[in-house]
Amino acid sequence: MSDLLQILNTPDFQSKDTLKRQMHKLGLAAGDQLIVHSSLKSIGWVAGGAQAVVEALMEIITPEGTLVMPSQSADNSDPSYWMAPPIPENWHQPTRDHMPAYDPALTNMRGMGKIPECLHRHPATIRSPHPSHSFIAWGRFAAEWMAEHPLEDSFGKTSPLGKMMEHPVKILLIGTGFDSCTALHYAEFVQPAPSRSPQGAAMYVNGVRQWATYHCIDMDSDRFPEIIKDFPGTVTTGTLGQAETQLTDMRPLVEFAVTWLQQNPPTQEPNN
């Protein structure tokens, strides 16, 4: 029924070709390095669904470009923090003991959407090794950017985001807001003295499944729209299907966010 409603509410036929024309109009081109956050539902009905969107992005930027998406696996985290839904407290330790180790090919994503899930299935896609905060990438710099992802540096200088900061990467939001912009977590991770909380995940250590503990910087994406409101740079808007899109350069935005967060410290406990 929901598919039928999408069809009825879609004024114009959408396909991979129409999406490519819209992407070109937005300013995407061959050789672009691109990190994408997306909502397939916001695009509306399109022939081929998520596959059409992924193929359109690949064909627009070509293999000379790089397509990156967050592929976080929040299920592989300390169950004491789980709220949606929580589990009984007496299940916490058994969960730590029995959670399967992170596997880049098998571990599911949570809350990332159908488009990243589709990209993950592409045989040339590479997923970074962080058990909870991974990225997936396809294209020119995929292997280089995804090669290492330190456990305690989910989004900092030695993470895939840190490598991406050395290149002219663009951020594309498709039907999502900047509160979903993972790149802005980099600004939190490079603050002088960020607060941290204990965390854990199941992963392979020297080939053996273990529950690894680490300290993760406390993050608060609720503040990201405030940063965008003050950002003096250019954010290009457009549409993809029925979705509103926003496109901006990653490095200027993140560098502005680093300074903004220093000048506007949080006034309350951040959200994990």
PDB file of C-alpha atoms in Angstrom:
ATOM      1  CA  MET A   1       0.000   0.000   0.000  1.00  0.00           C
ATOM      2  CA  SER A   2       2.827   2.408   0.803  1.00  0.00           C
ATOM      3  CA  ASP A   3       4.395   1.743  -2.619  1.00  0.00           C
ATOM      4  CA  LEU A   4       1.081   2.527  -4.286  1.00  0.00           C
ATOM      5  CA  LEU A   5       0.786   5.783  -2.334  1.00  0.00           C
ATOM      6  CA  GLN A   6       4.310   6.744  -3.427  1.00  0.00           C
ATOM      7  CA  ILE A   7       3.384   6.130  -7.061  1.00  0.00           C
ATOM      8  CA  LEU A   8       0.179   8.137  -6.747  1.00  0.00           C
ATOM      9  CA  ASN A   9       2.029  11.003  -5.063  1.00  0.00           C
ATOM     10  CA  THR A  10       4.881  11.127  -7.609  1.00  0.00           C
ATOM     11  CA  PRO A  11       3.977  13.758 -10.242  1.00  0.00           C
ATOM     12  CA  ASP A  12       6.606  12.773 -12.818  1.00  0.00           C
ATOM     13  CA  PHE A  13       8.155   9.468 -13.840  1.00  0.00           C
ATOM     14  CA  GLN A  14      11.577   9.030 -12.232  1.00  0.00           C
ATOM     15  CA  SER A  15      14.373   6.746 -13.402  1.00  0.00           C
ATOM     16  CA  LYS A  16      18.144   6.505 -13.267  1.00  0.00           C
ATOM     17  CA  ASP A  17      18.334   8.804 -16.294  1.00  0.00           C
ATOM     18  CA  THR A  18      16.146  11.517 -14.762  1.00  0.00           C
ATOM     19  CA  LEU A  19      18.151  11.303 -11.534  1.00  0.00           C
ATOM     20  CA  LYS A  20      21.402  11.719 -13.464  1.00  0.00           C
ATOM     21  CA  ARG A  21      20.087  14.836 -15.169  1.00  0.00           C
ATOM     22  CA  GLN A  22      19.099  16.262 -11.796  1.00  0.00           C
ATOM     23  CA  MET A  23      22.501  15.386 -10.301  1.00  0.00           C
ATOM     24  CA  HIS A  24      24.261  17.082 -13.196  1.00  0.00           C
ATOM     25  CA  LYS A  25      22.102  20.171 -12.720  1.00  0.00           C
ATOM     26  CA  LEU A  26      23.002  20.191  -9.027  1.00  0.00           C
ATOM     27  CA  GLY A  27      26.676  20.363  -9.971  1.00  0.00           C
ATOM     28  CA  LEU A  28      27.942  16.795  -9.642  1.00  0.00           C
ATOM     29  CA  ALA A  29      30.485  15.718 -12.235  1.00  0.00           C
ATOM     30  CA  ALA A  30      33.001  13.057 -13.213  1.00  0.00           C
ATOM     31  CA  GLY A  31      35.855  12.771 -10.742  1.00  0.00           C
ATOM     32  CA  ASP A  32      33.940  14.187  -7.764  1.00  0.00           C
ATOM     33  CA  GLN A  33      34.808  12.841  -4.315  1.00  0.00           C
ATOM     34  CA  LEU A  34      31.468  12.598  -2.557  1.00  0.00           C
ATOM     35  CA  ILE A  35      30.047  11.607   0.830  1.00  0.00           C
ATOM     36  CA  VAL A  36      26.294  11.027   0.669  1.00  0.00           C
ATOM     37  CA  HIS A  37      23.538  10.940   3.279  1.00  0.00           C
ATOM     38  CA  SER A  38      20.190   9.907   1.868  1.00  0.00           C
ATOM     39  CA  SER A  39      16.550   9.003   2.332  1.00  0.00           C
ATOM     40  CA  LEU A  40      15.130   6.869  -0.459  1.00  0.00           C
ATOM     41  CA  LYS A  41      11.598   7.510   0.786  1.00  0.00           C
ATOM     42  CA  SER A  42      12.068  11.260   0.340  1.00  0.00           C
ATOM     43  CA  ILE A  43      12.966  10.798  -3.349  1.00  0.00           C
ATOM     44  CA  GLY A  44       9.615   9.165  -4.019  1.00  0.00           C
ATOM     45  CA  TRP A  45       8.957   6.379  -6.455  1.00  0.00           C
ATOM     46  CA  VAL A  46      11.790   5.726  -8.895  1.00  0.00           C
ATOM     47  CA  ALA A  47      12.164   2.841 -11.338  1.00  0.00           C
ATOM     48  CA  GLY A  48      14.752   0.586  -9.729  1.00  0.00           C
ATOM     49  CA  GLY A  49      14.596   2.132  -6.270  1.00  0.00           C
ATOM     50  CA  ALA A  50      17.878   2.265  -4.357  1.00  0.00           C
ATOM     51  CA  GLN A  51      19.777   0.537  -7.167  1.00  0.00           C
ATOM     52  CA  ALA A  52      18.826   3.318  -9.575  1.00  0.00           C
ATOM     53  CA  VAL A  53      20.097   5.964  -7.144  1.00  0.00           C
ATOM     54  CA  VAL A  54      23.405   4.158  -6.521  1.00  0.00           C
ATOM     55  CA  GLU A  55      24.024   3.533 -10.224  1.00  0.00           C
ATOM     56  CA  ALA A  56      23.170   7.145 -11.053  1.00  0.00           C
ATOM     57  CA  LEU A  57      25.718   8.399  -8.492  1.00  0.00           C
ATOM     58  CA  MET A  58      28.389   6.010  -9.783  1.00  0.00           C
ATOM     59  CA  GLU A  59      27.824   6.911 -13.409  1.00  0.00           C
ATOM     60  CA  ILE A  60      27.873  10.643 -12.687  1.00  0.00           C
ATOM     61  CA  ILE A  61      31.143  10.666 -10.707  1.00  0.00           C
ATOM     62  CA  THR A  62      32.706   7.726 -12.659  1.00  0.00           C
ATOM     63  CA  PRO A  63      35.412   5.425 -11.202  1.00  0.00           C
ATOM     64  CA  GLU A  64      37.729   8.464 -11.114  1.00  0.00           C
ATOM     65  CA  GLY A  65      35.528   9.796  -8.329  1.00  0.00           C
ATOM     66  CA  THR A  66      34.868   8.276  -4.917  1.00  0.00           C
ATOM     67  CA  LEU A  67      31.464   7.570  -3.407  1.00  0.00           C
ATOM     68  CA  VAL A  68      31.356   7.324   0.406  1.00  0.00           C
ATOM     69  CA  MET A  69      28.451   6.634   2.745  1.00  0.00           C
ATOM     70  CA  PRO A  70      28.264   6.007   6.503  1.00  0.00           C
ATOM     71  CA  SER A  71      27.572   2.339   7.287  1.00  0.00           C
ATOM     72  CA  GLN A  72      27.379   2.437  11.074  1.00  0.00           C
ATOM     73  CA  SER A  73      26.380  -0.700  12.973  1.00  0.00           C
ATOM     74  CA  ALA A  74      24.950   0.673  16.201  1.00  0.00           C
ATOM     75  CA  ASP A  75      23.720  -2.781  17.214  1.00  0.00           C
ATOM     76  CA  ASN A  76      27.370  -3.685  17.845  1.00  0.00           C
ATOM     77  CA  SER A  77      27.806  -1.407  20.843  1.00  0.00           C
ATOM     78  CA  ASP A  78      27.546  -1.627  24.601  1.00  0.00           C
ATOM     79  CA  PRO A  79      23.955  -2.697  25.383  1.00  0.00           C
ATOM     80  CA  SER A  80      23.875  -0.600  28.538  1.00  0.00           C
ATOM     81  CA  TYR A  81      23.291   2.439  26.264  1.00  0.00           C
ATOM     82  CA  TRP A  82      20.534   0.904  24.134  1.00  0.00           C
ATOM     83  CA  MET A  83      17.267   2.815  24.301  1.00  0.00           C
ATOM     84  CA  ALA A  84      15.411   1.965  21.074  1.00  0.00           C
ATOM     85  CA  PRO A  85      14.615  -0.554  22.359  1.00  0.00           C
ATOM     86  CA  PRO A  86      16.404  -1.216  25.648  1.00  0.00           C
ATOM     87  CA  ILE A  87      17.023  -4.798  26.717  1.00  0.00           C
ATOM     88  CA  PRO A  88      16.806  -6.213  30.269  1.00  0.00           C
ATOM     89  CA  GLU A  89      19.840  -5.393  32.368  1.00  0.00           C
ATOM     90  CA  ASN A  90      20.516  -9.080  33.023  1.00  0.00           C
ATOM     91  CA  TRP A  91      20.927  -9.510  29.242  1.00  0.00           C
ATOM     92  CA  HIS A  92      23.756  -6.972  29.012  1.00  0.00           C
ATOM     93  CA  GLN A  93      26.666  -9.270  29.797  1.00  0.00           C
ATOM     94  CA  PRO A  94      25.312 -12.219  27.774  1.00  0.00           C
ATOM     95  CA  THR A  95      24.973  -9.835  24.831  1.00  0.00           C
ATOM     96  CA  ARG A  96      28.610  -8.771  25.218  1.00  0.00           C
ATOM     97  CA  ASP A  97      29.604 -12.427  25.411  1.00  0.00           C
ATOM     98  CA  HIS A  98      27.654 -13.602  22.377  1.00  0.00           C
ATOM     99  CA  MET A  99      27.389 -10.672  19.931  1.00  0.00           C
ATOM    100  CA  PRO A 100      29.007 -11.845  16.649  1.00  0.00           C
ATOM    101  CA  ALA A 101      32.276 -10.096  15.826  1.00  0.00           C
ATOM    102  CA  TYR A 102      32.149  -7.249  13.330  1.00  0.00           C
ATOM    103  CA  ASP A 103      32.457  -8.525   9.779  1.00  0.00           C
ATOM    104  CA  PRO A 104      32.618  -5.874   7.014  1.00  0.00           C
ATOM    105  CA  ALA A 105      30.641  -8.119   4.667  1.00  0.00           C
ATOM    106  CA  LEU A 106      28.039  -9.482   7.091  1.00  0.00           C
ATOM    107  CA  THR A 107      27.435  -6.986   9.896  1.00  0.00           C
ATOM    108  CA  ASN A 108      24.184  -5.140   9.365  1.00  0.00           C
ATOM    109  CA  MET A 109      23.808  -1.374   9.378  1.00  0.00           C
ATOM    110  CA  ARG A 110      21.278   0.352  11.592  1.00  0.00           C
ATOM    111  CA  GLY A 111      19.365   3.438  10.538  1.00  0.00           C
ATOM    112  CA  MET A 112      21.527   4.111   7.462  1.00  0.00           C
ATOM    113  CA  GLY A 113      18.791   3.554   4.889  1.00  0.00           C
ATOM    114  CA  LYS A 114      18.242   1.492   1.753  1.00  0.00           C
ATOM    115  CA  ILE A 115      20.698   3.393  -0.448  1.00  0.00           C
ATOM    116  CA  PRO A 116      23.813   2.618   1.672  1.00  0.00           C
ATOM    117  CA  GLU A 117      22.585  -0.963   2.066  1.00  0.00           C
ATOM    118  CA  CYS A 118      22.462  -1.229  -1.724  1.00  0.00           C
ATOM    119  CA  LEU A 119      25.937   0.284  -2.168  1.00  0.00           C
ATOM    120  CA  HIS A 120      27.286  -2.164   0.426  1.00  0.00           C
ATOM    121  CA  ARG A 121      26.265  -5.073  -1.829  1.00  0.00           C
ATOM    122  CA  HIS A 122      28.324  -3.808  -4.772  1.00  0.00           C
ATOM    123  CA  PRO A 123      31.374  -6.097  -5.191  1.00  0.00           C
ATOM    124  CA  ALA A 124      33.782  -3.176  -5.580  1.00  0.00           C
ATOM    125  CA  THR A 125      32.656  -1.462  -2.372  1.00  0.00           C
ATOM    126  CA  ILE A 126      35.065  -1.446   0.586  1.00  0.00           C
ATOM    127  CA  ARG A 127      33.934  -1.102   4.196  1.00  0.00           C
ATOM    128  CA  SER A 128      36.199   0.310   6.892  1.00  0.00           C
ATOM    129  CA  PRO A 129      37.093  -1.905   9.886  1.00  0.00           C
ATOM    130  CA  HIS A 130      35.524   0.045  12.756  1.00  0.00           C
ATOM    131  CA  PRO A 131      33.030  -2.308  14.477  1.00  0.00           C
ATOM    132  CA  SER A 132      30.435   0.397  15.207  1.00  0.00           C
ATOM    133  CA  HIS A 133      31.212   3.503  13.123  1.00  0.00           C
ATOM    134  CA  SER A 134      32.281   2.203   9.722  1.00  0.00           C
ATOM    135  CA  PHE A 135      32.051   3.816   6.291  1.00  0.00           C
ATOM    136  CA  ILE A 136      31.663   2.232   2.859  1.00  0.00           C
ATOM    137  CA  ALA A 137      33.336   3.560  -0.270  1.00  0.00           C
ATOM    138  CA  TRP A 138      33.505   2.862  -3.986  1.00  0.00           C
ATOM    139  CA  GLY A 139      35.848   4.384  -6.565  1.00  0.00           C
ATOM    140  CA  ARG A 140      39.277   5.941  -6.828  1.00  0.00           C
ATOM    141  CA  PHE A 141      40.193   6.441  -3.158  1.00  0.00           C
ATOM    142  CA  ALA A 142      38.015   3.724  -1.636  1.00  0.00           C
ATOM    143  CA  ALA A 143      40.865   1.378  -0.675  1.00  0.00           C
ATOM    144  CA  GLU A 144      43.076   4.187   0.650  1.00  0.00           C
ATOM    145  CA  TRP A 145      40.403   5.882   2.748  1.00  0.00           C
ATOM    146  CA  MET A 146      38.881   2.675   4.165  1.00  0.00           C
ATOM    147  CA  ALA A 147      42.151   0.838   4.895  1.00  0.00           C
ATOM    148  CA  GLU A 148      42.433   1.809   8.562  1.00  0.00           C
ATOM    149  CA  HIS A 149      39.903   2.965  11.140  1.00  0.00           C
ATOM    150  CA  PRO A 150      41.239   3.054  14.719  1.00  0.00           C
ATOM    151  CA  LEU A 151      38.841   1.907  17.421  1.00  0.00           C
ATOM    152  CA  GLU A 152      39.105   5.076  19.550  1.00  0.00           C
ATOM    153  CA  ASP A 153      39.084   7.472  16.593  1.00  0.00           C
ATOM    154  CA  SER A 154      35.700   6.868  15.005  1.00  0.00           C
ATOM    155  CA  PHE A 155      35.543  10.231  13.223  1.00  0.00           C
ATOM    156  CA  GLY A 156      38.859  11.958  13.944  1.00  0.00           C
ATOM    157  CA  LYS A 157      42.169  12.627  12.221  1.00  0.00           C
ATOM    158  CA  THR A 158      43.132   8.964  11.689  1.00  0.00           C
ATOM    159  CA  SER A 159      39.637   7.886  10.617  1.00  0.00           C
ATOM    160  CA  PRO A 160      38.365   7.814   7.016  1.00  0.00           C
ATOM    161  CA  LEU A 161      37.065  11.357   7.598  1.00  0.00           C
ATOM    162  CA  GLY A 162      40.574  12.504   8.467  1.00  0.00           C
ATOM    163  CA  LYS A 163      41.866  11.133   5.159  1.00  0.00           C
ATOM    164  CA  MET A 164      38.963  12.729   3.324  1.00  0.00           C
ATOM    165  CA  MET A 165      39.851  16.114   4.832  1.00  0.00           C
ATOM    166  CA  GLU A 166      43.009  16.029   2.697  1.00  0.00           C
ATOM    167  CA  HIS A 167      40.936  15.976  -0.501  1.00  0.00           C
ATOM    168  CA  PRO A 168      38.277  18.210  -2.108  1.00  0.00           C
ATOM    169  CA  VAL A 169      35.311  16.142  -0.941  1.00  0.00           C
ATOM    170  CA  LYS A 170      31.710  17.265  -1.368  1.00  0.00           C
ATOM    171  CA  ILE A 171      28.865  16.514   1.050  1.00  0.00           C
ATOM    172  CA  LEU A 172      25.527  15.627  -0.560  1.00  0.00           C
ATOM    173  CA  LEU A 173      22.367  15.414   1.528  1.00  0.00           C
ATOM    174  CA  ILE A 174      19.399  13.807  -0.222  1.00  0.00           C
ATOM    175  CA  GLY A 175      16.212  14.371   1.746  1.00  0.00           C
ATOM    176  CA  THR A 176      18.080  14.656   5.057  1.00  0.00           C
ATOM    177  CA  GLY A 177      19.232  17.558   7.205  1.00  0.00           C
ATOM    178  CA  PHE A 178      22.681  18.486   8.440  1.00  0.00           C
ATOM    179  CA  ASP A 179      21.908  16.783  11.741  1.00  0.00           C
ATOM    180  CA  SER A 180      22.669  13.631   9.720  1.00  0.00           C
ATOM    181  CA  CYS A 181      26.002  14.976   8.463  1.00  0.00           C
ATOM    182  CA  THR A 182      28.584  12.522   9.798  1.00  0.00           C
ATOM    183  CA  ALA A 183      31.483  14.677   8.586  1.00  0.00           C
ATOM    184  CA  LEU A 184      30.658  17.245  11.280  1.00  0.00           C
ATOM    185  CA  HIS A 185      31.568  14.694  13.957  1.00  0.00           C
ATOM    186  CA  TYR A 186      35.171  15.282  12.868  1.00  0.00           C
ATOM    187  CA  ALA A 187      34.905  18.769  14.386  1.00  0.00           C
ATOM    188  CA  GLU A 188      33.865  17.223  17.711  1.00  0.00           C
ATOM    189  CA  PHE A 189      36.710  14.704  17.654  1.00  0.00           C
ATOM    190  CA  VAL A 190      39.443  17.327  17.178  1.00  0.00           C
ATOM    191  CA  GLN A 191      38.322  19.587  20.013  1.00  0.00           C
ATOM    192  CA  PRO A 192      41.093  20.223  22.612  1.00  0.00           C
ATOM    193  CA  ALA A 193      39.538  18.253  25.491  1.00  0.00           C
ATOM    194  CA  PRO A 194      36.358  16.461  24.426  1.00  0.00           C
ATOM    195  CA  SER A 195      34.396  14.431  26.949  1.00  0.00           C
ATOM    196  CA  ARG A 196      34.432  10.658  26.511  1.00  0.00           C
ATOM    197  CA  SER A 197      32.340   7.711  27.613  1.00  0.00           C
ATOM    198  CA  PRO A 198      33.219   3.998  27.850  1.00  0.00           C
ATOM    199  CA  GLN A 199      32.021   1.919  24.915  1.00  0.00           C
ATOM    200  CA  GLY A 200      32.441  -1.610  23.584  1.00  0.00           C
ATOM    201  CA  ALA A 201      31.951  -3.788  20.526  1.00  0.00           C
ATOM    202  CA  ALA A 202      32.510  -7.346  19.380  1.00  0.00           C
ATOM    203  CA  MET A 203      35.392  -7.630  16.932  1.00  0.00           C
ATOM    204  CA  TYR A 204      38.263  -9.827  15.865  1.00  0.00           C
ATOM    205  CA  VAL A 205      41.564  -9.154  17.634  1.00  0.00           C
ATOM    206  CA  ASN A 206      44.431 -11.138  16.104  1.00  0.00           C
ATOM    207  CA  GLY A 207      41.858 -13.423  14.552  1.00  0.00           C
ATOM    208  CA  VAL A 208      40.026 -14.123  17.823  1.00  0.00           C
ATOM    209  CA  ARG A 209      36.533 -12.865  18.591  1.00  0.00           C
ATOM    210  CA  GLN A 210      36.649 -10.515  21.596  1.00  0.00           C
ATOM    211  CA  TRP A 211      34.511  -7.901  23.298  1.00  0.00           C
ATOM    212  CA  ALA A 212      36.768  -4.848  22.899  1.00  0.00           C
ATOM    213  CA  THR A 213      36.324  -1.842  25.182  1.00  0.00           C
ATOM    214  CA  TYR A 214      37.294   1.696  24.295  1.00  0.00           C
ATOM    215  CA  HIS A 215      36.420   5.303  25.069  1.00  0.00           C
ATOM    216  CA  CYS A 216      34.370   7.180  22.510  1.00  0.00           C
ATOM    217  CA  ILE A 217      34.027  10.946  22.315  1.00  0.00           C
ATOM    218  CA  ASP A 218      30.555  12.141  23.281  1.00  0.00           C
ATOM    219  CA  MET A 219      28.766  13.436  20.190  1.00  0.00           C
ATOM    220  CA  ASP A 220      25.822  15.785  19.792  1.00  0.00           C
ATOM    221  CA  SER A 221      24.437  16.027  16.256  1.00  0.00           C
ATOM    222  CA  ASP A 222      21.508  18.117  17.532  1.00  0.00           C
ATOM    223  CA  ARG A 223      23.848  21.121  17.381  1.00  0.00           C
ATOM    224  CA  PHE A 224      24.759  20.661  13.732  1.00  0.00           C
ATOM    225  CA  PRO A 225      21.825  22.731  12.365  1.00  0.00           C
ATOM    226  CA  GLU A 226      23.061  25.646  14.513  1.00  0.00           C
ATOM    227  CA  ILE A 227      26.458  25.359  12.856  1.00  0.00           C
ATOM    228  CA  ILE A 228      24.897  25.431   9.391  1.00  0.00           C
ATOM    229  CA  LYS A 229      22.845  28.485  10.288  1.00  0.00           C
ATOM    230  CA  ASP A 230      26.080  30.394  11.010  1.00  0.00           C
ATOM    231  CA  PHE A 231      28.173  28.846   8.197  1.00  0.00           C
ATOM    232  CA  PRO A 232      29.237  31.617   5.778  1.00  0.00           C
ATOM    233  CA  GLY A 233      30.042  29.232   2.947  1.00  0.00           C
ATOM    234  CA  THR A 234      27.922  28.094   0.027  1.00  0.00           C
ATOM    235  CA  VAL A 235      25.280  25.379   0.314  1.00  0.00           C
ATOM    236  CA  THR A 236      23.739  24.617  -3.076  1.00  0.00           C
ATOM    237  CA  THR A 237      20.145  23.409  -2.983  1.00  0.00           C
ATOM    238  CA  GLY A 238      18.210  21.406  -5.520  1.00  0.00           C
ATOM    239  CA  THR A 239      15.983  18.376  -5.935  1.00  0.00           C
ATOM    240  CA  LEU A 240      16.400  14.691  -6.638  1.00  0.00           C
ATOM    241  CA  GLY A 241      13.048  13.226  -7.464  1.00  0.00           C
ATOM    242  CA  GLN A 242      10.880  14.761  -4.747  1.00  0.00           C
ATOM    243  CA  ALA A 243      13.732  15.055  -2.266  1.00  0.00           C
ATOM    244  CA  GLU A 244      15.318  18.355  -1.358  1.00  0.00           C
ATOM    245  CA  THR A 245      19.086  18.191  -1.768  1.00  0.00           C
ATOM    246  CA  GLN A 246      21.941  20.177  -0.249  1.00  0.00           C
ATOM    247  CA  LEU A 247      25.500  20.168  -1.551  1.00  0.00           C
ATOM    248  CA  THR A 248      28.564  21.786   0.007  1.00  0.00           C
ATOM    249  CA  ASP A 249      32.322  21.391   0.228  1.00  0.00           C
ATOM    250  CA  MET A 250      33.363  19.278   3.187  1.00  0.00           C
ATOM    251  CA  ARG A 251      36.627  20.913   4.258  1.00  0.00           C
ATOM    252  CA  PRO A 252      35.417  24.540   4.590  1.00  0.00           C
ATOM    253  CA  LEU A 253      32.324  23.414   6.497  1.00  0.00           C
ATOM    254  CA  VAL A 254      34.197  21.142   8.891  1.00  0.00           C
ATOM    255  CA  GLU A 255      36.964  23.700   9.518  1.00  0.00           C
ATOM    256  CA  PHE A 256      34.288  26.290  10.322  1.00  0.00           C
ATOM    257  CA  ALA A 257      32.611  23.784  12.653  1.00  0.00           C
ATOM    258  CA  VAL A 258      35.876  23.179  14.537  1.00  0.00           C
ATOM    259  CA  THR A 259      36.104  26.884  15.384  1.00  0.00           C
ATOM    260  CA  TRP A 260      32.368  27.214  16.023  1.00  0.00           C
ATOM    261  CA  LEU A 261      32.403  24.431  18.605  1.00  0.00           C
ATOM    262  CA  GLN A 262      35.391  25.993  20.363  1.00  0.00           C
ATOM    263  CA  GLN A 263      33.526  29.294  20.579  1.00  0.00           C
ATOM    264  CA  ASN A 264      30.193  27.718  21.544  1.00  0.00           C
ATOM    265  CA  PRO A 265      30.854  24.991  24.122  1.00  0.00           C
ATOM    266  CA  PRO A 266      27.891  22.792  25.064  1.00  0.00           C
ATOM    267  CA  THR A 267      25.774  23.981  27.961  1.00  0.00           C
ATOM    268  CA  GLN A 268      24.400  20.550  28.834  1.00  0.00           C
ATOM    269  CA  GLU A 269      25.327  16.896  28.654  1.00  0.00           C
ATOM    270  CA  PRO A 270      25.688  15.780  25.006  1.00  0.00           C
ATOM    271  CA  ASN A 271      23.630  13.002  23.471  1.00  0.00           C
ATOM    272  CA  ASN A 272      25.439   9.774  22.603  1.00  0.00           C
TER     273      ASN A 272
END
